[in-house]
Short mmCIF file of C-alpha atoms in Angstrom, two decimals:
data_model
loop_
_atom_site.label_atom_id
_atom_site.label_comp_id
_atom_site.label_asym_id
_atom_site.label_seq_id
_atom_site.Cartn_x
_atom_site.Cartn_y
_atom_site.Cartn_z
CA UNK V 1 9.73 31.16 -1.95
CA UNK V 2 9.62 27.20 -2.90
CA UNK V 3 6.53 26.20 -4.05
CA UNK V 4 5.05 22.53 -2.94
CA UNK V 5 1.62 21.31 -3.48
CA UNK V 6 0.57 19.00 -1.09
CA UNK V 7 -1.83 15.66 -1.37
CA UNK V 8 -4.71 16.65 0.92
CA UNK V 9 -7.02 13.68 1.82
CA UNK V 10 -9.71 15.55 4.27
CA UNK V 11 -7.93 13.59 7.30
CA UNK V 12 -5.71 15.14 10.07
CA UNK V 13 -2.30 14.06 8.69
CA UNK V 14 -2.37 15.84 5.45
CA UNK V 15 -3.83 18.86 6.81
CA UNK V 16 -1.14 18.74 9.59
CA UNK V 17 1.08 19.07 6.81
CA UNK V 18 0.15 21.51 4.66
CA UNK V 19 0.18 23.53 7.98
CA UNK V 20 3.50 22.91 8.65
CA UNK V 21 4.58 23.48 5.29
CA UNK V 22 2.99 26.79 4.59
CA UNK V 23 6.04 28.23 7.56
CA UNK V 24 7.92 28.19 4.74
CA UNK V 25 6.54 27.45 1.53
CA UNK V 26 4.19 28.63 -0.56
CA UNK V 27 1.32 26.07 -0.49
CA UNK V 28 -1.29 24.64 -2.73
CA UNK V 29 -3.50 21.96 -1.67
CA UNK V 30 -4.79 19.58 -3.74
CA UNK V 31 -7.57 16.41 -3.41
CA UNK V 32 -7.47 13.49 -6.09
CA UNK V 33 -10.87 12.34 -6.89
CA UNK V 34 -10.01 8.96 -8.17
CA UNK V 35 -14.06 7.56 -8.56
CA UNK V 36 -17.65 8.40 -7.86
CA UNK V 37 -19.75 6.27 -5.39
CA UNK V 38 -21.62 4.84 -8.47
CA UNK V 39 -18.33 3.69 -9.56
CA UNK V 40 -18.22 1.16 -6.38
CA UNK V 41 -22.00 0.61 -6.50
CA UNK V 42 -22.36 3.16 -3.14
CA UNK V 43 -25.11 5.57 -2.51
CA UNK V 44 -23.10 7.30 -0.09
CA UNK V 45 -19.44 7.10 0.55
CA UNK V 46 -17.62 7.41 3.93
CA UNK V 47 -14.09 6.47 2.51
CA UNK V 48 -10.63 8.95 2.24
CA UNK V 49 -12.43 9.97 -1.20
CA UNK V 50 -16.27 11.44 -0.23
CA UNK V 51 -17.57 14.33 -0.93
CA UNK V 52 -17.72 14.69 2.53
CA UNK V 53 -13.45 14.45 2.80
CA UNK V 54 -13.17 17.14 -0.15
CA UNK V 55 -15.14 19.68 1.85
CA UNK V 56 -13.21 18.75 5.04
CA UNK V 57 -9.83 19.55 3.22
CA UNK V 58 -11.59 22.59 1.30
CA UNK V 59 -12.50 23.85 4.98
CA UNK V 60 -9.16 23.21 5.85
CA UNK V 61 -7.29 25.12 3.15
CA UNK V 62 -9.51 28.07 3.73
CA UNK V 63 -8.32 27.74 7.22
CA UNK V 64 -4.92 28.16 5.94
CA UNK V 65 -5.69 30.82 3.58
CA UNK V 66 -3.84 28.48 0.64
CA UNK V 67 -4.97 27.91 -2.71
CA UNK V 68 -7.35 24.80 -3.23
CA UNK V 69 -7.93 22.20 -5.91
CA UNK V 70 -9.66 19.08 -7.15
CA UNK V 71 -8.24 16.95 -9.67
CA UNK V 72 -9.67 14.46 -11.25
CA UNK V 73 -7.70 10.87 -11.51
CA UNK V 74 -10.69 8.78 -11.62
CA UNK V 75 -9.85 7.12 -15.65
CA UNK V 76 -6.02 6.68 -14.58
CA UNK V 77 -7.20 4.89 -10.88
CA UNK V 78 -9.72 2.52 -12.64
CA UNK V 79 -6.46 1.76 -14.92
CA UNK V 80 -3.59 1.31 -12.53
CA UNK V 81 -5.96 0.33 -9.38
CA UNK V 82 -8.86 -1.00 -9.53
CA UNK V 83 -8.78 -3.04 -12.75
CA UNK V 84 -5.31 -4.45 -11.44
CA UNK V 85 -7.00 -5.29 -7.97
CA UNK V 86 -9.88 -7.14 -9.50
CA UNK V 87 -7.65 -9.13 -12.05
CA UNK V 88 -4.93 -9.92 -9.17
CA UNK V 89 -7.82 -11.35 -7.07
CA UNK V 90 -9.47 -13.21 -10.32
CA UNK V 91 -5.94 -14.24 -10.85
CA UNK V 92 -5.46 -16.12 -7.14
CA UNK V 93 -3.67 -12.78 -5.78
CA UNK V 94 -4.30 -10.86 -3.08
CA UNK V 95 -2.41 -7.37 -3.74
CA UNK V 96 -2.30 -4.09 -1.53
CA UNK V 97 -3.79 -1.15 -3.90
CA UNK V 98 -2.13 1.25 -1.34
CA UNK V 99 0.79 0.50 -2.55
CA UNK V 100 -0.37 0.65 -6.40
CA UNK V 101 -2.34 3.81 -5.88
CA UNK V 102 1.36 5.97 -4.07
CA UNK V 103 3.08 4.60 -7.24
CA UNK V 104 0.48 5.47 -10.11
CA UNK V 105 -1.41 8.24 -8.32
CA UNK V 106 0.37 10.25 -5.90
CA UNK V 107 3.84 9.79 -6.56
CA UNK V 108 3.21 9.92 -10.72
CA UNK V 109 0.45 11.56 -12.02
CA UNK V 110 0.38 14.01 -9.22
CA UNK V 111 3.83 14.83 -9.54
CA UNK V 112 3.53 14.93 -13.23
CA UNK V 113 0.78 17.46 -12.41
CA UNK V 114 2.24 19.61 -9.74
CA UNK V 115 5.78 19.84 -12.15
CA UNK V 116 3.18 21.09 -15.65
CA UNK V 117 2.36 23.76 -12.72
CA UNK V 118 5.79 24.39 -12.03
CA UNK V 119 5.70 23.38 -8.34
CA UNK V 120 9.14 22.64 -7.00
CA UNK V 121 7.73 19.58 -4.76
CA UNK V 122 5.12 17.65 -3.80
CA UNK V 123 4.19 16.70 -0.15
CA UNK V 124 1.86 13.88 1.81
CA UNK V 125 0.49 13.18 5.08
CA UNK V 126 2.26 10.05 5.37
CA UNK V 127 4.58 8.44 8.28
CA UNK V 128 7.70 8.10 6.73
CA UNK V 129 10.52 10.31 6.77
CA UNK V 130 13.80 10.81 3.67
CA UNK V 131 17.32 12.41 3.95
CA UNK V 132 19.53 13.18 1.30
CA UNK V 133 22.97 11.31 1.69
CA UNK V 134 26.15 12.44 0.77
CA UNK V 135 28.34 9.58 0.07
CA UNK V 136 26.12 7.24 -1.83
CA UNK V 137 24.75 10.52 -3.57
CA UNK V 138 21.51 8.64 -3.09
CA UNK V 139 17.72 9.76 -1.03
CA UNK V 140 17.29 7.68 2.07
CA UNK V 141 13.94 6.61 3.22
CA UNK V 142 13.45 5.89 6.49
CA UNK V 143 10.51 4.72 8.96
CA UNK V 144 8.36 7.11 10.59
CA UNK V 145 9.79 7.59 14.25
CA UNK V 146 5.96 6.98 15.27
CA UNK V 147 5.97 2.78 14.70
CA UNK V 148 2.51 2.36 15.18
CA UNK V 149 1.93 4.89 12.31
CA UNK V 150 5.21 4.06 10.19
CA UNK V 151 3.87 4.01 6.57
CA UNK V 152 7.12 3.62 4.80
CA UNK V 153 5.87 -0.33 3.50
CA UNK V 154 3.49 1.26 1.21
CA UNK V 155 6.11 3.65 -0.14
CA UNK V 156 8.71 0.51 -1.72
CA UNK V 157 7.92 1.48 -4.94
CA UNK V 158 9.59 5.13 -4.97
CA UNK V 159 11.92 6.38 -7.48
CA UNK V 160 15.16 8.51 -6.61
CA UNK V 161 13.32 11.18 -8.32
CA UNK V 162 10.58 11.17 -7.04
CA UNK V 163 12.01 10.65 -3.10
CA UNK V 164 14.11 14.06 -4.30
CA UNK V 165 10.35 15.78 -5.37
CA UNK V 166 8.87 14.48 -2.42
CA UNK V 167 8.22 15.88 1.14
CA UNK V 168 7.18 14.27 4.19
CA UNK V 169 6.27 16.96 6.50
CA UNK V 170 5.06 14.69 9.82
CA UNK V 171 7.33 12.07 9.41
CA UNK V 172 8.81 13.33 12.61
CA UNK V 173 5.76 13.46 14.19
CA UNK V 174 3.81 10.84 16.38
CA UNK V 175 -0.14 10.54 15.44
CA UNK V 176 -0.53 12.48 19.01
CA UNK V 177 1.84 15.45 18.68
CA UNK V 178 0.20 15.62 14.86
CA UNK V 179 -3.41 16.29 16.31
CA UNK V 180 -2.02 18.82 18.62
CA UNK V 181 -0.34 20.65 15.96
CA UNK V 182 -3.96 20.70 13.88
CA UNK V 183 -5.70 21.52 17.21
CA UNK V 184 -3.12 24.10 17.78
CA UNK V 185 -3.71 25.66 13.99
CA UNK V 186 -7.16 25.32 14.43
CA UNK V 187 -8.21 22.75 11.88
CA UNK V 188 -11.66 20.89 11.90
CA UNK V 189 -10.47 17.19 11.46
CA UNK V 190 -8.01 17.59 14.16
CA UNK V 191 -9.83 14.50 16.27
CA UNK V 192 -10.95 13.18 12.48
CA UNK V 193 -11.12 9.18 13.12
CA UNK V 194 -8.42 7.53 11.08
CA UNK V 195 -10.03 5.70 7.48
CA UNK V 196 -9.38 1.79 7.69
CA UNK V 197 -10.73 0.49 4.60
CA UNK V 198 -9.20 0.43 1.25
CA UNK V 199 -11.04 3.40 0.02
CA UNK V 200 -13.08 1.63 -2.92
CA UNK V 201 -13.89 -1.31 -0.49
CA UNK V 202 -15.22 0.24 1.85
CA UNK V 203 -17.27 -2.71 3.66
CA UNK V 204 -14.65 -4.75 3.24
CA UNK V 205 -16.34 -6.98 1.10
CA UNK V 206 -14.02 -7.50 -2.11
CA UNK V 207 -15.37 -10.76 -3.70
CA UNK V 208 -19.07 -8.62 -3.57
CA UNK V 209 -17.12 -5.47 -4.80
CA UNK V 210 -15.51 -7.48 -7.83
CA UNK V 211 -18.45 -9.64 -8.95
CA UNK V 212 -20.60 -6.04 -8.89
CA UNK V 213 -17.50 -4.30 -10.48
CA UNK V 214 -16.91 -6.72 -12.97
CA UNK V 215 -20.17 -8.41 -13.94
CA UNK V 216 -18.25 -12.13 -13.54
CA UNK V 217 -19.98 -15.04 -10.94
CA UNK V 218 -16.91 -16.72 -9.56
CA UNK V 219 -18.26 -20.28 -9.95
CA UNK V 220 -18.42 -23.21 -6.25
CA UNK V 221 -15.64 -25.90 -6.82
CA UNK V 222 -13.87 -28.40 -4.33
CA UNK V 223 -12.53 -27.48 -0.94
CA UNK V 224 -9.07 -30.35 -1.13
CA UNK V 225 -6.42 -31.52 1.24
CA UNK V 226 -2.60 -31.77 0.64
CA UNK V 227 -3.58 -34.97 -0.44
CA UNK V 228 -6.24 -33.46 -3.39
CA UNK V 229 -8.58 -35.68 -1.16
CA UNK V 230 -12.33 -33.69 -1.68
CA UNK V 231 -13.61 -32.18 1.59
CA UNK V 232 -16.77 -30.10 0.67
CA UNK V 233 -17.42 -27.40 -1.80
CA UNK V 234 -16.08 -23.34 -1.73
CA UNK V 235 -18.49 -20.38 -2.55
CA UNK V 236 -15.95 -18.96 -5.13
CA UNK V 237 -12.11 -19.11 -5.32
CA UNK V 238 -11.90 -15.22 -4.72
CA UNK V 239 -13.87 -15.49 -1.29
CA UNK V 240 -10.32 -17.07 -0.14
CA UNK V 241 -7.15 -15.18 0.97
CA UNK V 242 -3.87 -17.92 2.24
CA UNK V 243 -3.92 -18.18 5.93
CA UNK V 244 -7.59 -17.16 6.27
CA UNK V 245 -9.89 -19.38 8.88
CA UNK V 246 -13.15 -17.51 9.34
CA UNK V 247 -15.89 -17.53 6.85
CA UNK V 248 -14.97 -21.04 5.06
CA UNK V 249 -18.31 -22.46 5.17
CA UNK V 250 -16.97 -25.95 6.12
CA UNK V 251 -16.68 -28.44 9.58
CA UNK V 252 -13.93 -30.74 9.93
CA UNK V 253 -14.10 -31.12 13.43
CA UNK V 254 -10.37 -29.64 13.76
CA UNK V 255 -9.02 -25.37 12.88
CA UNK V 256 -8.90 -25.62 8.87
CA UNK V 257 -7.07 -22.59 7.20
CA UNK V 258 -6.45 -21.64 3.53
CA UNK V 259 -2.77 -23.14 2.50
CA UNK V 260 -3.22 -22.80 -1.39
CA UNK V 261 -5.34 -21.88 -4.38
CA UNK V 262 -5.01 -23.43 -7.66
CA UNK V 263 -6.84 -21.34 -10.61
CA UNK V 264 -6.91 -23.52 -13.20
CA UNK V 265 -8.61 -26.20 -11.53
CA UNK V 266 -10.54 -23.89 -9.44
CA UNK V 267 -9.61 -25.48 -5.74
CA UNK V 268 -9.05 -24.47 -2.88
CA UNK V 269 -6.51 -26.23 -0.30
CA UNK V 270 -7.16 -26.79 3.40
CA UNK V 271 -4.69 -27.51 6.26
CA UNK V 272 -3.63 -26.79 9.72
CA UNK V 273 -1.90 -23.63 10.86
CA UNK V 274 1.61 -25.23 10.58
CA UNK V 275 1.25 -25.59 6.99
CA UNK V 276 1.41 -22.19 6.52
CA UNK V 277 4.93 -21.80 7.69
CA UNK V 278 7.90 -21.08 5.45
CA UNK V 279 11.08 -19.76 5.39
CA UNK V 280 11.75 -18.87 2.01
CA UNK V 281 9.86 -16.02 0.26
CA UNK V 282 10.41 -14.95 -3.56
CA UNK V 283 9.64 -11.25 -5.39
CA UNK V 284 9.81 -10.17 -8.53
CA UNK V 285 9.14 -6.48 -9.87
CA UNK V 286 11.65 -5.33 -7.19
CA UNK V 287 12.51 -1.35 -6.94
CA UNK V 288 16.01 -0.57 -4.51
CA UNK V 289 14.96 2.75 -2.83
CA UNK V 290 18.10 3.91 -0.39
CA UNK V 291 20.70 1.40 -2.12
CA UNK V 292 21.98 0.12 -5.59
CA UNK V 293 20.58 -3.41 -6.32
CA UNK V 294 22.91 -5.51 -4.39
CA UNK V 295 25.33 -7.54 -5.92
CA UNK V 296 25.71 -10.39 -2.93
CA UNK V 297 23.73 -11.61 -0.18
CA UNK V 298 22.68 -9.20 2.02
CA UNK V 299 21.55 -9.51 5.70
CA UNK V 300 18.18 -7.94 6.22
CA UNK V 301 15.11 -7.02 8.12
CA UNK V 302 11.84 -7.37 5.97
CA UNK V 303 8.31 -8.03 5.88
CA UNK V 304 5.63 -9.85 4.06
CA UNK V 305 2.60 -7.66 5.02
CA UNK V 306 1.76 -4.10 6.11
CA UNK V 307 0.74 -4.81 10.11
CA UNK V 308 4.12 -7.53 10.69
CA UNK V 309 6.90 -6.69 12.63
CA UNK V 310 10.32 -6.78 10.65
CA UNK V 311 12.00 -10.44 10.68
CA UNK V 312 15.76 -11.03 10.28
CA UNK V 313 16.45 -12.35 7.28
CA UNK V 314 19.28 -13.11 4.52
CA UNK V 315 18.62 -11.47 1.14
CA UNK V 316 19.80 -13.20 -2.43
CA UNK V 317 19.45 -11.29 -5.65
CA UNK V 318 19.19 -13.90 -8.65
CA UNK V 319 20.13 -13.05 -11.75
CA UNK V 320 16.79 -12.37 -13.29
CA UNK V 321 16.51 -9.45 -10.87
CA UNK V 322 14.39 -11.07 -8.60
CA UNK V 323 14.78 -11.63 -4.99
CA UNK V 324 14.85 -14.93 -2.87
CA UNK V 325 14.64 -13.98 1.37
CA UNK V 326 15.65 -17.00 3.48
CA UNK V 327 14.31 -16.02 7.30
CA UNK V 328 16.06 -17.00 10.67
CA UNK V 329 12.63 -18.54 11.48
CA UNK V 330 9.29 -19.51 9.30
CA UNK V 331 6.95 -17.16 8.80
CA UNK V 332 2.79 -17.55 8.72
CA UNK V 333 1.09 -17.52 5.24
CA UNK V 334 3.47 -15.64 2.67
CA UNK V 335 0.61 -14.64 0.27
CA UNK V 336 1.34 -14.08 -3.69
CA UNK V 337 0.93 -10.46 -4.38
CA UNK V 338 1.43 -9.18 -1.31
CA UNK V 339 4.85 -6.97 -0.87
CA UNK V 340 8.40 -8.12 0.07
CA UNK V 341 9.79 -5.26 1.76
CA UNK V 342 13.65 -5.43 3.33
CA UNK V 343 15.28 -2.60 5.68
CA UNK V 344 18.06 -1.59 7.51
CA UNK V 345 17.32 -0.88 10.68
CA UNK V 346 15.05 2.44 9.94
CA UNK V 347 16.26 2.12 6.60
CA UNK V 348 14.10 0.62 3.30
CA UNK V 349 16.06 -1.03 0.95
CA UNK V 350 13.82 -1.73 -1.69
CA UNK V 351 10.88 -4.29 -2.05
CA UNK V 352 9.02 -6.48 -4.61
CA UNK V 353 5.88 -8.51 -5.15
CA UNK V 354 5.37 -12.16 -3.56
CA UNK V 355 5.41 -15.03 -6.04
CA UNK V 356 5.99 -18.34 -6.79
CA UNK V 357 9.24 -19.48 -6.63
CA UNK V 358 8.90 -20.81 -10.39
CA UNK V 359 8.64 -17.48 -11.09
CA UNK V 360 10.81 -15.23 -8.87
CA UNK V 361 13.50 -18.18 -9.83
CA UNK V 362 12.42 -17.61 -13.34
CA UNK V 363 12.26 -21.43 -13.49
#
């Protein structure tokens, strides 16, 4: 019998998998603990990474009568994670560590684990689902059928290999039918709420988390039109995210979002909500999942952040190996360091990281 150790969380989805999976394989489960709650200045923790979520999937394996684990990631998460979210932040980024944690964590060092133990795959709770296809000798990877639950954004970043290592249990599976199946196998998280936050955030608050993290004061400076006109002073250039409104501190007597930041000179750009349209979005440190790196343009669906719907688009690989995307129609606040993710229909292409055109040009 295969043997497949499988990324258990505490939460419903990865349960429901290892569930399925143990029909027929022989399963281990597994929970990463990637930092302690003094590591994000927390007494307590409710994030995917408590204690309380380790005893939840503990309770669960026991359930399943499968072996049970704990590995520690927490010095290769601080590396590849954390330190990279603070510095893209303190940098005038705004990144998605989900996407930095399945590419370090789960789909490397865990995989490097489970293969030192000889395990012939690994497997997670997420929404996405993979086939193996024939004539481009390539692994697909395709959307979740659930599309309120597809996770397959977060996933741009996968290898060949590791799509061939990888299995994806409830990718067929809406969250409904997956709750069922843990009700049906008896599980305790079965009506677990879903986690939000990004698990080392957990209040949401990342200019408090990086200032306590990091020991730096982000310094006030000027609050600017498109004009570099002054309008009022900013509490700290990593308080502001492009397109955000709320929380700015300022009265202009008309809506005032976030077009820009400039890091050097420590400013801050205002405008109206039709300055944050464009149709033209670069990427750089771009990985082709289902497809060889395309050769000419390409018509595409992609998007610029987890929660948007997929635009229509035409794809351009330069030279450099970067991508421009030109959309049918502007899209709101493209944000640097946020992903560029293209598909086919169900099908994921590949993706990259937002940037400046100066640099995704390699100008």
């Amino acid at each position: 019998m295969e043997k497949v150790m499988v990324a258990m969380s505490g939460g419903v989805d990865s349960s429901a998998a290892a569930a399925i999976l143990k029909e027929n394989y022989k399963v281990t489960g597994v929970t990463l603990r990637l930092f302690t709650n003094e590591d994000i200045q927390l007494d307590r923790s409710k994030t995917c990474c408590s204690l309380e979520d380790v005893e939840d999937a503990r309770r669960v394996a026991n359930k399943l009568d499968i072996d049970f684990y704990v590995y520690n990631f927490g010095d290769r998460f601080k590396e590849c994670v954390i330190d990279k979210f603070n510095n893209s932040y303190i940098n005038g980024l705004t990144p998605n560590p989900c996407i930095d944690c399945n590419r370090f964590i789960k789909f490397d060092a865990l995989l490097k684990r489970a293969e030192l133990l000889e395990q012939d795959y690994i497997a997670t709770g997420h929404y996405v689902r993979r086939r193996y296809d024939e004539k481009s000798g390539r692994y697909i990877l395709l959307k979740g059928i659930d599309p309120s639950k597809d996770q397959s954004y977060v996933l741009y970043g996968m290898t060949q290999y590791q799509l061939a290592k990888t299995l994806f249990p409830i990718g067929e599976l809406t969250k409904p039918q997956t709750r069922e199946l843990a009700e049906k196998y008896g599980l305790i998280n079965a009506n677990k709420p879903d986690s939000q936050d990004i698990c080392f955030v957990p209040d949401g608050d990342y200019a408090k988390f990086i200032e306590g993290y990091t020991g730096e004061k982000f310094p006030e400076g000027d609050f600017i039109d498109k004009d570099g006109n002054v309008l009022g002073k900013h509490n700290g250039i990593i308080r502001y995210t492009v397109g955000q409104r709320k929380g700015l501190g300022i009265a202009l007597g008309v809506p005032a979002y976030v077009v820009s930041k400039d890091i050097e000179n420590n400013t801050v750009t205002l405008g109206s909500n039709d300055d944050l349209f464009t149709d033209t979005a670069y990427a750089y440190d771009v990985n082709w999942v289902s497809i060889d790196r395309p050769t000419e343009p390409l018509r595409v669906s992609a998007r610029v952040r987890y929660n948007q719907k997929e635009q229509p688009a035409t794809l351009y690989p330069l030279e450099n190996g970067n991508i421009k995307v030109v959309f049918d129609k502007p899209q709101r606040a493209i944000t640097y360091g946020q992903a560029l993710v293209c598909y086919d229909g169900d099908i994921l292409l590949g993706g990259g990281t937002c940037c400046e055109e100066r640099i995704g040009a390699g100008e």
